[in-house]
């Protein structure tokens, strides 16, 4: 589901990518790729609060993800 979410996001299918990321996160809530995709999708869809919450979860799951830290 993670790879599919990334592919969909890169293909510009934001809503579908968000759904795929959510599916991956249902299986593993700390899956960093899915969290990253979800955050970017939420940003693109204008869901700023959700995107910030997801970025916070990403930094908790991977404190070394400097991109996520800088986006906060």
Tab-separated table of C-alpha atoms in Angstrom:
chain	number	residue	atom	x	y	z
A	1	UNK	CA	0.000	0.000	0.000
A	2	UNK	CA	2.920	2.358	0.690
A	3	UNK	CA	4.451	2.016	-2.738
A	4	UNK	CA	1.043	2.449	-4.318
A	5	UNK	CA	0.455	5.602	-2.260
A	6	UNK	CA	3.772	7.060	-3.406
A	7	UNK	CA	3.055	6.177	-7.027
A	8	UNK	CA	-0.402	7.741	-6.876
A	9	UNK	CA	0.958	10.908	-5.262
A	10	UNK	CA	3.651	11.225	-7.922
A	11	UNK	CA	0.989	10.683	-10.588
A	12	UNK	CA	-1.002	13.606	-9.209
A	13	UNK	CA	-3.828	11.464	-7.840
A	14	UNK	CA	-3.821	13.092	-4.442
A	15	UNK	CA	-7.118	11.810	-3.043
A	16	UNK	CA	-6.352	8.241	-4.093
A	17	UNK	CA	-2.833	8.519	-2.666
A	18	UNK	CA	-4.265	9.712	0.641
A	19	UNK	CA	-6.589	6.712	0.759
A	20	UNK	CA	-3.702	4.329	0.004
A	21	UNK	CA	-1.550	5.972	2.695
A	22	UNK	CA	-4.376	5.628	5.210
A	23	UNK	CA	-4.715	1.952	4.308
A	24	UNK	CA	-0.981	1.428	4.889
A	25	UNK	CA	-1.193	3.276	8.203
A	26	UNK	CA	-4.090	1.071	9.308
A	27	UNK	CA	-1.684	-1.851	8.988
A	28	UNK	CA	1.317	-0.049	10.520
A	29	UNK	CA	0.639	3.305	12.211
A	30	UNK	CA	4.340	4.218	12.252
A	31	UNK	CA	5.077	3.496	8.584
A	32	UNK	CA	7.188	6.546	7.734
A	33	UNK	CA	6.654	6.457	3.969
A	34	UNK	CA	2.891	6.371	4.433
A	35	UNK	CA	3.066	9.208	6.955
A	36	UNK	CA	5.145	11.286	4.541
A	37	UNK	CA	2.732	10.653	1.657
A	38	UNK	CA	-0.268	11.363	3.871
A	39	UNK	CA	1.188	14.658	5.043
A	40	UNK	CA	1.958	15.818	1.504
A	41	UNK	CA	-1.495	14.830	0.297
A	42	UNK	CA	-3.142	16.645	3.187
A	43	UNK	CA	-1.101	19.753	2.368
A	44	UNK	CA	-2.077	19.593	-1.299
A	45	UNK	CA	-5.729	19.198	-0.366
A	46	UNK	CA	-5.555	22.241	1.929
A	47	UNK	CA	-5.914	20.277	5.172
A	48	UNK	CA	-3.181	22.153	7.023
A	49	UNK	CA	-4.098	21.063	10.563
A	50	UNK	CA	-4.174	17.396	9.585
A	51	UNK	CA	-0.908	17.769	7.683
A	52	UNK	CA	0.799	19.246	10.753
A	53	UNK	CA	-0.528	16.443	12.950
A	54	UNK	CA	0.748	13.863	10.460
A	55	UNK	CA	4.147	15.595	10.267
A	56	UNK	CA	4.341	15.473	14.056
A	57	UNK	CA	3.592	11.738	13.968
A	58	UNK	CA	6.301	11.319	11.320
A	59	UNK	CA	8.905	13.090	13.450
A	60	UNK	CA	7.943	10.897	16.402
A	61	UNK	CA	8.289	7.759	14.272
A	62	UNK	CA	11.562	8.948	12.706
A	63	UNK	CA	13.260	11.794	14.589
A	64	UNK	CA	16.049	11.768	11.998
A	65	UNK	CA	13.726	12.751	9.127
A	66	UNK	CA	15.053	16.279	8.681
A	67	UNK	CA	12.595	17.109	5.898
A	68	UNK	CA	9.677	16.461	8.234
A	69	UNK	CA	11.288	18.440	11.048
A	70	UNK	CA	11.893	21.399	8.736
A	71	UNK	CA	8.312	21.319	7.435
A	72	UNK	CA	6.991	21.723	10.966
